[in-house]
Amino acid sequence: MAVTLEQAQRVGYTFLKALLRFAFMVANNLVAIPSYVLYLIVLQPLRVLDSESFWYIEGVLFKWLLAMVASWGWWAGYTVVEWGDDVKAVSEDEAVVLVNHQATGDVCTLMMCLQDKGTVVRQMMWLMDHIFKYTNFGTVSLIHGDFFIRQGKAHRDQQLVLLKEHLEKYYRSRNRKWIVLFPEGGFLRKRRETSQAFAKKNNLPFLQHVTLPRLGATQVILKTLVAPQENGTPAGGDAVIKESKSKGLQWVIDTTIAYPKGEPIDIQTWILGYRQPTVTHVHYRIFPIKDVPAEPEALSQWLYQRFIEKEDLLTHFYETGAFPPLQGQTKAVSREMTLSNLWLIGIQSLAFLSGGAAPPSC
């Protein structure tokens, strides 16, 4: 089939736009990430004298970096519509966020839609695959105190021990509030077949849009961070809890990400912007921690039930283009998540000014 002039022009424009966006992203990273590191190096005396203030400033810088990532998608027309419970109501409480995982763009989507949730972004901790440690953002995540988990049976037990130690050492000493976890342990396309085989063998529901979650990391988080009075189980790091007067984890926020036609956005698309503007839909459901069982078997069944519900939510979304109403409601209500272009430009400008002001030896 012959290519028309109009088609060639469209392809050329898309390629040029992607090239310019990529160049901007590279420049953005080359100034913003070193600036973040250098600011924190300069502030090391404050870390010794007033650790709380140091981690407050680090959190603000961290939020700005995530806003820069969000801006790449926002300016390409990749926006978010939110459904379900309003998580802003619990933004100042401790919560664990359970998210389905379809592609690398899931992380970018969360970086965007959590920007307007108060102090959440600057006080959150991420659990992510260890491979992200070796990306351009790995240094930032290491400094911030995120945890990189290595997948596979050979590493599982050791990783859970390391996770517990990491939470006890960093979570409350750095005043973290939300912890983000992808319980499926990998992308949908990579785990679906294995998950379905496991479900068939163990007489569990057949899932198409999500996979059965893994229990380990969720159980460690709850055991370590839930205050004893909440569910009757000993909480790790009791001394830290007492010192910080923390109430412990108070909520589980079940988060479901849905893409139109089930076509997820990956990080390459987010950066290059070659896909047409797309609205990603995010559904939240909040559970009080007291309603989450502590015993492994009961917790496993509870977690399975959440992903069975995700399957139903996504099936409804793909059939109708919307999530169903919450229980007790007759109509589903959606909220368009917005970012201020002026604010994003201000943050980007500050990053480039900081990079320009850095000494040549840096």
mmCIF file with all atom_site columns, N, CA, C and O in Angstrom, residues 191-235:
data_model
loop_
_atom_site.group_PDB
_atom_site.id
_atom_site.type_symbol
_atom_site.label_atom_id
_atom_site.label_alt_id
_atom_site.label_comp_id
_atom_site.label_asym_id
_atom_site.label_entity_id
_atom_site.label_seq_id
_atom_site.pdbx_PDB_ins_code
_atom_site.Cartn_x
_atom_site.Cartn_y
_atom_site.Cartn_z
_atom_site.occupancy
_atom_site.B_iso_or_equiv
_atom_site.pdbx_formal_charge
_atom_site.auth_seq_id
_atom_site.auth_comp_id
_atom_site.auth_asym_id
_atom_site.auth_atom_id
_atom_site.pdbx_PDB_model_num
ATOM 1   N N  . ARG A 1 191 ? 2.908   -12.862 34.021 1.00 0.00 ? 191 ARG A N  1
ATOM 2   C CA . ARG A 1 191 ? 2.510   -13.769 35.098 1.00 0.00 ? 191 ARG A CA 1
ATOM 3   C C  . ARG A 1 191 ? 1.156   -14.428 34.880 1.00 0.00 ? 191 ARG A C  1
ATOM 4   O O  . ARG A 1 191 ? 0.800   -15.356 35.609 1.00 0.00 ? 191 ARG A O  1
ATOM 5   N N  . ARG A 1 192 ? 0.385   -13.981 33.896 1.00 0.00 ? 192 ARG A N  1
ATOM 6   C CA . ARG A 1 192 ? -0.992  -14.460 33.756 1.00 0.00 ? 192 ARG A CA 1
ATOM 7   C C  . ARG A 1 192 ? -1.073  -15.979 33.572 1.00 0.00 ? 192 ARG A C  1
ATOM 8   O O  . ARG A 1 192 ? -1.848  -16.647 34.251 1.00 0.00 ? 192 ARG A O  1
ATOM 9   N N  . GLU A 1 193 ? -0.282  -16.529 32.657 1.00 0.00 ? 193 GLU A N  1
ATOM 10  C CA . GLU A 1 193 ? -0.361  -17.959 32.372 1.00 0.00 ? 193 GLU A CA 1
ATOM 11  C C  . GLU A 1 193 ? 0.002   -18.799 33.600 1.00 0.00 ? 193 GLU A C  1
ATOM 12  O O  . GLU A 1 193 ? -0.685  -19.769 33.927 1.00 0.00 ? 193 GLU A O  1
ATOM 13  N N  . THR A 1 194 ? 1.074   -18.404 34.297 1.00 0.00 ? 194 THR A N  1
ATOM 14  C CA . THR A 1 194 ? 1.483   -19.129 35.505 1.00 0.00 ? 194 THR A CA 1
ATOM 15  C C  . THR A 1 194 ? 0.422   -19.022 36.586 1.00 0.00 ? 194 THR A C  1
ATOM 16  O O  . THR A 1 194 ? 0.113   -20.004 37.283 1.00 0.00 ? 194 THR A O  1
ATOM 17  N N  . SER A 1 195 ? -0.149  -17.838 36.738 1.00 0.00 ? 195 SER A N  1
ATOM 18  C CA . SER A 1 195 ? -1.182  -17.611 37.747 1.00 0.00 ? 195 SER A CA 1
ATOM 19  C C  . SER A 1 195 ? -2.425  -18.444 37.458 1.00 0.00 ? 195 SER A C  1
ATOM 20  O O  . SER A 1 195 ? -3.018  -19.035 38.373 1.00 0.00 ? 195 SER A O  1
ATOM 21  N N  . GLN A 1 196 ? -2.820  -18.509 36.213 1.00 0.00 ? 196 GLN A N  1
ATOM 22  C CA . GLN A 1 196 ? -4.004  -19.280 35.855 1.00 0.00 ? 196 GLN A CA 1
ATOM 23  C C  . GLN A 1 196 ? -3.786  -20.774 36.074 1.00 0.00 ? 196 GLN A C  1
ATOM 24  O O  . GLN A 1 196 ? -4.697  -21.490 36.510 1.00 0.00 ? 196 GLN A O  1
ATOM 25  N N  . ALA A 1 197 ? -2.564  -21.248 35.815 1.00 0.00 ? 197 ALA A N  1
ATOM 26  C CA . ALA A 1 197 ? -2.245  -22.655 36.066 1.00 0.00 ? 197 ALA A CA 1
ATOM 27  C C  . ALA A 1 197 ? -2.295  -22.955 37.558 1.00 0.00 ? 197 ALA A C  1
ATOM 28  O O  . ALA A 1 197 ? -2.810  -24.001 37.983 1.00 0.00 ? 197 ALA A O  1
ATOM 29  N N  . PHE A 1 198 ? -1.771  -22.029 38.361 1.00 0.00 ? 198 PHE A N  1
ATOM 30  C CA . PHE A 1 198 ? -1.808  -22.191 39.817 1.00 0.00 ? 198 PHE A CA 1
ATOM 31  C C  . PHE A 1 198 ? -3.247  -22.185 40.319 1.00 0.00 ? 198 PHE A C  1
ATOM 32  O O  . PHE A 1 198 ? -3.625  -22.977 41.201 1.00 0.00 ? 198 PHE A O  1
ATOM 33  N N  . ALA A 1 199 ? -4.066  -21.300 39.769 1.00 0.00 ? 199 ALA A N  1
ATOM 34  C CA . ALA A 1 199 ? -5.476  -21.211 40.171 1.00 0.00 ? 199 ALA A CA 1
ATOM 35  C C  . ALA A 1 199 ? -6.212  -22.506 39.851 1.00 0.00 ? 199 ALA A C  1
ATOM 36  O O  . ALA A 1 199 ? -7.001  -23.013 40.667 1.00 0.00 ? 199 ALA A O  1
ATOM 37  N N  . LYS A 1 200 ? -5.954  -23.066 38.670 1.00 0.00 ? 200 LYS A N  1
ATOM 38  C CA . LYS A 1 200 ? -6.615  -24.312 38.270 1.00 0.00 ? 200 LYS A CA 1
ATOM 39  C C  . LYS A 1 200 ? -6.207  -25.455 39.188 1.00 0.00 ? 200 LYS A C  1
ATOM 40  O O  . LYS A 1 200 ? -7.047  -26.269 39.612 1.00 0.00 ? 200 LYS A O  1
ATOM 41  N N  . LYS A 1 201 ? -4.938  -25.516 39.537 1.00 0.00 ? 201 LYS A N  1
ATOM 42  C CA . LYS A 1 201 ? -4.422  -26.585 40.388 1.00 0.00 ? 201 LYS A CA 1
ATOM 43  C C  . LYS A 1 201 ? -4.967  -26.501 41.806 1.00 0.00 ? 201 LYS A C  1
ATOM 44  O O  . LYS A 1 201 ? -5.173  -27.525 42.469 1.00 0.00 ? 201 LYS A O  1
ATOM 45  N N  . ASN A 1 202 ? -5.231  -25.272 42.287 1.00 0.00 ? 202 ASN A N  1
ATOM 46  C CA . ASN A 1 202 ? -5.656  -25.076 43.671 1.00 0.00 ? 202 ASN A CA 1
ATOM 47  C C  . ASN A 1 202 ? -7.134  -24.688 43.790 1.00 0.00 ? 202 ASN A C  1
ATOM 48  O O  . ASN A 1 202 ? -7.553  -24.178 44.832 1.00 0.00 ? 202 ASN A O  1
ATOM 49  N N  . ASN A 1 203 ? -7.886  -24.897 42.713 1.00 0.00 ? 203 ASN A N  1
ATOM 50  C CA . ASN A 1 203 ? -9.330  -24.638 42.730 1.00 0.00 ? 203 ASN A CA 1
ATOM 51  C C  . ASN A 1 203 ? -9.649  -23.191 43.104 1.00 0.00 ? 203 ASN A C  1
ATOM 52  O O  . ASN A 1 203 ? -10.532 -22.906 43.915 1.00 0.00 ? 203 ASN A O  1
ATOM 53  N N  . LEU A 1 204 ? -8.893  -22.280 42.494 1.00 0.00 ? 204 LEU A N  1
ATOM 54  C CA . LEU A 1 204 ? -9.096  -20.852 42.710 1.00 0.00 ? 204 LEU A CA 1
ATOM 55  C C  . LEU A 1 204 ? -9.707  -20.238 41.446 1.00 0.00 ? 204 LEU A C  1
ATOM 56  O O  . LEU A 1 204 ? -9.619  -20.824 40.363 1.00 0.00 ? 204 LEU A O  1
ATOM 57  N N  . PRO A 1 205 ? -10.297 -19.050 41.557 1.00 0.00 ? 205 PRO A N  1
ATOM 58  C CA . PRO A 1 205 ? -10.954 -18.433 40.392 1.00 0.00 ? 205 PRO A CA 1
ATOM 59  C C  . PRO A 1 205 ? -9.984  -18.174 39.233 1.00 0.00 ? 205 PRO A C  1
ATOM 60  O O  . PRO A 1 205 ? -8.812  -17.852 39.442 1.00 0.00 ? 205 PRO A O  1
ATOM 61  N N  . PHE A 1 206 ? -10.502 -18.322 38.019 1.00 0.00 ? 206 PHE A N  1
ATOM 62  C CA . PHE A 1 206 ? -9.750  -18.039 36.808 1.00 0.00 ? 206 PHE A CA 1
ATOM 63  C C  . PHE A 1 206 ? -9.791  -16.529 36.569 1.00 0.00 ? 206 PHE A C  1
ATOM 64  O O  . PHE A 1 206 ? -10.860 -15.944 36.421 1.00 0.00 ? 206 PHE A O  1
ATOM 65  N N  . LEU A 1 207 ? -8.630  -15.885 36.558 1.00 0.00 ? 207 LEU A N  1
ATOM 66  C CA . LEU A 1 207 ? -8.544  -14.433 36.406 1.00 0.00 ? 207 LEU A CA 1
ATOM 67  C C  . LEU A 1 207 ? -7.878  -14.090 35.069 1.00 0.00 ? 207 LEU A C  1
ATOM 68  O O  . LEU A 1 207 ? -6.852  -14.675 34.706 1.00 0.00 ? 207 LEU A O  1
ATOM 69  N N  . GLN A 1 208 ? -8.452  -13.112 34.379 1.00 0.00 ? 208 GLN A N  1
ATOM 70  C CA . GLN A 1 208 ? -7.950  -12.719 33.073 1.00 0.00 ? 208 GLN A CA 1
ATOM 71  C C  . GLN A 1 208 ? -7.272  -11.348 33.096 1.00 0.00 ? 208 GLN A C  1
ATOM 72  O O  . GLN A 1 208 ? -6.285  -11.120 32.398 1.00 0.00 ? 208 GLN A O  1
ATOM 73  N N  . HIS A 1 209 ? -7.786  -10.438 33.912 1.00 0.00 ? 209 HIS A N  1
ATOM 74  C CA . HIS A 1 209 ? -7.308  -9.052  33.902 1.00 0.00 ? 209 HIS A CA 1
ATOM 75  C C  . HIS A 1 209 ? -6.315  -8.750  35.023 1.00 0.00 ? 209 HIS A C  1
ATOM 76  O O  . HIS A 1 209 ? -5.692  -7.680  35.028 1.00 0.00 ? 209 HIS A O  1
ATOM 77  N N  . VAL A 1 210 ? -6.184  -9.638  35.976 1.00 0.00 ? 210 VAL A N  1
ATOM 78  C CA . VAL A 1 210 ? -5.184  -9.541  37.041 1.00 0.00 ? 210 VAL A CA 1
ATOM 79  C C  . VAL A 1 210 ? -4.642  -10.945 37.280 1.00 0.00 ? 210 VAL A C  1
ATOM 80  O O  . VAL A 1 210 ? -5.142  -11.920 36.724 1.00 0.00 ? 210 VAL A O  1
ATOM 81  N N  . THR A 1 211 ? -3.617  -11.044 38.139 1.00 0.00 ? 211 THR A N  1
ATOM 82  C CA . THR A 1 211 ? -3.123  -12.358 38.536 1.00 0.00 ? 211 THR A CA 1
ATOM 83  C C  . THR A 1 211 ? -3.272  -12.506 40.042 1.00 0.00 ? 211 THR A C  1
ATOM 84  O O  . THR A 1 211 ? -3.464  -11.522 40.765 1.00 0.00 ? 211 THR A O  1
ATOM 85  N N  . LEU A 1 212 ? -3.191  -13.733 40.524 1.00 0.00 ? 212 LEU A N  1
ATOM 86  C CA . LEU A 1 212 ? -3.307  -13.968 41.961 1.00 0.00 ? 212 LEU A CA 1
ATOM 87  C C  . LEU A 1 212 ? -2.119  -13.325 42.681 1.00 0.00 ? 212 LEU A C  1
ATOM 88  O O  . LEU A 1 212 ? -0.968  -13.491 42.265 1.00 0.00 ? 212 LEU A O  1
ATOM 89  N N  . PRO A 1 213 ? -2.381  -12.590 43.743 1.00 0.00 ? 213 PRO A N  1
ATOM 90  C CA . PRO A 1 213 ? -1.299  -11.881 44.444 1.00 0.00 ? 213 PRO A CA 1
ATOM 91  C C  . PRO A 1 213 ? -0.452  -12.820 45.294 1.00 0.00 ? 213 PRO A C  1
ATOM 92  O O  . PRO A 1 213 ? -0.895  -13.905 45.674 1.00 0.00 ? 213 PRO A O  1
ATOM 93  N N  . ARG A 1 214 ? 0.742   -12.382 45.592 1.00 0.00 ? 214 ARG A N  1
ATOM 94  C CA . ARG A 1 214 ? 1.631   -13.093 46.499 1.00 0.00 ? 214 ARG A CA 1
ATOM 95  C C  . ARG A 1 214 ? 1.510   -12.496 47.892 1.00 0.00 ? 214 ARG A C  1
ATOM 96  O O  . ARG A 1 214 ? 1.365   -11.287 48.046 1.00 0.00 ? 214 ARG A O  1
ATOM 97  N N  . LEU A 1 215 ? 1.623   -13.350 48.895 1.00 0.00 ? 215 LEU A N  1
ATOM 98  C CA . LEU A 1 215 ? 1.330   -12.941 50.269 1.00 0.00 ? 215 LEU A CA 1
ATOM 99  C C  . LEU A 1 215 ? 2.516   -12.304 50.985 1.00 0.00 ? 215 LEU A C  1
ATOM 100 O O  . LEU A 1 215 ? 2.345   -11.397 51.793 1.00 0.00 ? 215 LEU A O  1
ATOM 101 N N  . GLY A 1 216 ? 3.731   -12.775 50.703 1.00 0.00 ? 216 GLY A N  1
ATOM 102 C CA . GLY A 1 216 ? 4.895   -12.488 51.526 1.00 0.00 ? 216 GLY A CA 1
ATOM 103 C C  . GLY A 1 216 ? 5.109   -11.045 51.934 1.00 0.00 ? 216 GLY A C  1
ATOM 104 O O  . GLY A 1 216 ? 5.136   -10.723 53.129 1.00 0.00 ? 216 GLY A O  1
ATOM 105 N N  . ALA A 1 217 ? 5.268   -10.146 50.956 1.00 0.00 ? 217 ALA A N  1
ATOM 106 C CA . ALA A 1 217 ? 5.587   -8.753  51.271 1.00 0.00 ? 217 ALA A CA 1
ATOM 107 C C  . ALA A 1 217 ? 4.448   -8.080  52.035 1.00 0.00 ? 217 ALA A C  1
ATOM 108 O O  . ALA A 1 217 ? 4.690   -7.305  52.974 1.00 0.00 ? 217 ALA A O  1
ATOM 109 N N  . THR A 1 218 ? 3.206   -8.367  51.647 1.00 0.00 ? 218 THR A N  1
ATOM 110 C CA . THR A 1 218 ? 2.060   -7.776  52.351 1.00 0.00 ? 218 THR A CA 1
ATOM 111 C C  . THR A 1 218 ? 2.048   -8.197  53.812 1.00 0.00 ? 218 THR A C  1
ATOM 112 O O  . THR A 1 218 ? 1.824   -7.377  54.713 1.00 0.00 ? 218 THR A O  1
ATOM 113 N N  . GLN A 1 219 ? 2.307   -9.464  54.067 1.00 0.00 ? 219 GLN A N  1
ATOM 114 C CA . GLN A 1 219 ? 2.304   -9.963  55.438 1.00 0.00 ? 219 GLN A CA 1
ATOM 115 C C  . GLN A 1 219 ? 3.408   -9.318  56.265 1.00 0.00 ? 219 GLN A C  1
ATOM 116 O O  . GLN A 1 219 ? 3.185   -8.921  57.413 1.00 0.00 ? 219 GLN A O  1
ATOM 117 N N  . VAL A 1 220 ? 4.598   -9.168  55.678 1.00 0.00 ? 220 VAL A N  1
ATOM 118 C CA . VAL A 1 220 ? 5.706   -8.532  56.402 1.00 0.00 ? 220 VAL A CA 1
ATOM 119 C C  . VAL A 1 220 ? 5.374   -7.089  56.736 1.00 0.00 ? 220 VAL A C  1
ATOM 120 O O  . VAL A 1 220 ? 5.615   -6.617  57.861 1.00 0.00 ? 220 VAL A O  1
ATOM 121 N N  . ILE A 1 221 ? 4.797   -6.374  55.783 1.00 0.00 ? 221 ILE A N  1
ATOM 122 C CA . ILE A 1 221 ? 4.446   -4.973  56.014 1.00 0.00 ? 221 ILE A CA 1
ATOM 123 C C  . ILE A 1 221 ? 3.442   -4.843  57.155 1.00 0.00 ? 221 ILE A C  1
ATOM 124 O O  . ILE A 1 221 ? 3.598   -4.003  58.052 1.00 0.00 ? 221 ILE A O  1
ATOM 125 N N  . LEU A 1 222 ? 2.413   -5.669  57.137 1.00 0.00 ? 222 LEU A N  1
ATOM 126 C CA . LEU A 1 222 ? 1.392   -5.592  58.179 1.00 0.00 ? 222 LEU A CA 1
ATOM 127 C C  . LEU A 1 222 ? 1.960   -5.973  59.546 1.00 0.00 ? 222 LEU A C  1
ATOM 128 O O  . LEU A 1 222 ? 1.689   -5.307  60.556 1.00 0.00 ? 222 LEU A O  1
ATOM 129 N N  . LYS A 1 223 ? 2.751   -7.032  59.612 1.00 0.00 ? 223 LYS A N  1
ATOM 130 C CA . LYS A 1 223 ? 3.334   -7.453  60.883 1.00 0.00 ? 223 LYS A CA 1
ATOM 131 C C  . LYS A 1 223 ? 4.281   -6.399  61.452 1.00 0.00 ? 223 LYS A C  1
ATOM 132 O O  . LYS A 1 223 ? 4.366   -6.208  62.663 1.00 0.00 ? 223 LYS A O  1
ATOM 133 N N  . THR A 1 224 ? 4.985   -5.727  60.550 1.00 0.00 ? 224 THR A N  1
ATOM 134 C CA . THR A 1 224 ? 6.006   -4.780  60.987 1.00 0.00 ? 224 THR A CA 1
ATOM 135 C C  . THR A 1 224 ? 5.431   -3.413  61.343 1.00 0.00 ? 224 THR A C  1
ATOM 136 O O  . THR A 1 224 ? 5.906   -2.754  62.271 1.00 0.00 ? 224 THR A O  1
ATOM 137 N N  . LEU A 1 225 ? 4.416   -2.977  60.622 1.00 0.00 ? 225 LEU A N  1
ATOM 138 C CA . LEU A 1 225 ? 3.967   -1.592  60.741 1.00 0.00 ? 225 LEU A CA 1
ATOM 139 C C  . LEU A 1 225 ? 2.619   -1.396  61.422 1.00 0.00 ? 225 LEU A C  1
ATOM 140 O O  . LEU A 1 225 ? 2.269   -0.265  61.756 1.00 0.00 ? 225 LEU A O  1
ATOM 141 N N  . VAL A 1 226 ? 1.849   -2.471  61.608 1.00 0.00 ? 226 VAL A N  1
ATOM 142 C CA . VAL A 1 226 ? 0.562   -2.318  62.287 1.00 0.00 ? 226 VAL A CA 1
ATOM 143 C C  . VAL A 1 226 ? 0.786   -2.295  63.793 1.00 0.00 ? 226 VAL A C  1
ATOM 144 O O  . VAL A 1 226 ? 1.447   -3.180  64.340 1.00 0.00 ? 226 VAL A O  1
ATOM 145 N N  . ALA A 1 227 ? 0.254   -1.284  64.453 1.00 0.00 ? 227 ALA A N  1
ATOM 146 C CA . ALA A 1 227 ? 0.378   -1.181  65.903 1.00 0.00 ? 227 ALA A CA 1
ATOM 147 C C  . ALA A 1 227 ? -0.332  -2.358  66.566 1.00 0.00 ? 227 ALA A C  1
ATOM 148 O O  . ALA A 1 227 ? -1.372  -2.810  66.086 1.00 0.00 ? 227 ALA A O  1
ATOM 149 N N  . PRO A 1 228 ? 0.192   -2.873  67.702 1.00 0.00 ? 228 PRO A N  1
ATOM 150 C CA . PRO A 1 228 ? -0.377  -4.069  68.334 1.00 0.00 ? 228 PRO A CA 1
ATOM 151 C C  . PRO A 1 228 ? -1.859  -3.965  68.641 1.00 0.00 ? 228 PRO A C  1
ATOM 152 O O  . PRO A 1 228 ? -2.591  -4.929  68.489 1.00 0.00 ? 228 PRO A O  1
ATOM 153 N N  . GLN A 1 229 ? -2.317  -2.785  69.065 1.00 0.00 ? 229 GLN A N  1
ATOM 154 C CA . GLN A 1 229 ? -3.719  -2.650  69.446 1.00 0.00 ? 229 GLN A CA 1
ATOM 155 C C  . GLN A 1 229 ? -4.664  -2.723  68.265 1.00 0.00 ? 229 GLN A C  1
ATOM 156 O O  . GLN A 1 229 ? -5.866  -2.871  68.422 1.00 0.00 ? 229 GLN A O  1
ATOM 157 N N  . GLU A 1 230 ? -4.109  -2.637  67.025 1.00 0.00 ? 230 GLU A N  1
ATOM 158 C CA . GLU A 1 230 ? -4.986  -2.621  65.862 1.00 0.00 ? 230 GLU A CA 1
ATOM 159 C C  . GLU A 1 230 ? -5.497  -4.006  65.497 1.00 0.00 ? 230 GLU A C  1
ATOM 160 O O  . GLU A 1 230 ? -6.652  -4.196  65.183 1.00 0.00 ? 230 GLU A O  1
ATOM 161 N N  . ASN A 1 231 ? -4.583  -5.020  65.508 1.00 0.00 ? 231 ASN A N  1
ATOM 162 C CA . ASN A 1 231 ? -5.045  -6.346  65.106 1.00 0.00 ? 231 ASN A CA 1
ATOM 163 C C  . ASN A 1 231 ? -4.554  -7.463  66.014 1.00 0.00 ? 231 ASN A C  1
ATOM 164 O O  . ASN A 1 231 ? -4.696  -8.631  65.694 1.00 0.00 ? 231 ASN A O  1
ATOM 165 N N  . GLY A 1 232 ? -3.947  -7.080  67.131 1.00 0.00 ? 232 GLY A N  1
ATOM 166 C CA . GLY A 1 232 ? -3.565  -8.073  68.110 1.00 0.00 ? 232 GLY A CA 1
ATOM 167 C C  . GLY A 1 232 ? -2.274  -8.799  67.809 1.00 0.00 ? 232 GLY A C  1
ATOM 168 O O  . GLY A 1 232 ? -1.909  -9.730  68.514 1.00 0.00 ? 232 GLY A O  1
ATOM 169 N N  . THR A 1 233 ? -1.544  -8.396  66.804 1.00 0.00 ? 233 THR A N  1
ATOM 170 C CA . THR A 1 233 ? -0.286  -9.055  66.487 1.00 0.00 ? 233 THR A CA 1
ATOM 171 C C  . THR A 1 233 ? 0.871   -8.144  66.859 1.00 0.00 ? 233 THR A C  1
ATOM 172 O O  . THR A 1 233 ? 0.761   -6.917  66.788 1.00 0.00 ? 233 THR A O  1
ATOM 173 N N  . PRO A 1 234 ? 2.001   -8.731  67.276 1.00 0.00 ? 234 PRO A N  1
ATOM 174 C CA . PRO A 1 234 ? 3.151   -7.906  67.633 1.00 0.00 ? 234 PRO A CA 1
ATOM 175 C C  . PRO A 1 234 ? 3.635   -7.126  66.424 1.00 0.00 ? 234 PRO A C  1
ATOM 176 O O  . PRO A 1 234 ? 3.747   -7.674  65.331 1.00 0.00 ? 234 PRO A O  1
ATOM 177 N N  . ALA A 1 235 ? 3.906   -5.855  66.594 1.00 0.00 ? 235 ALA A N  1
ATOM 178 C CA . ALA A 1 235 ? 4.416   -5.035  65.497 1.00 0.00 ? 235 ALA A CA 1
ATOM 179 C C  . ALA A 1 235 ? 5.919   -4.918  65.623 1.00 0.00 ? 235 ALA A C  1
ATOM 180 O O  . ALA A 1 235 ? 6.447   -4.691  66.701 1.00 0.00 ? 235 ALA A O  1
#
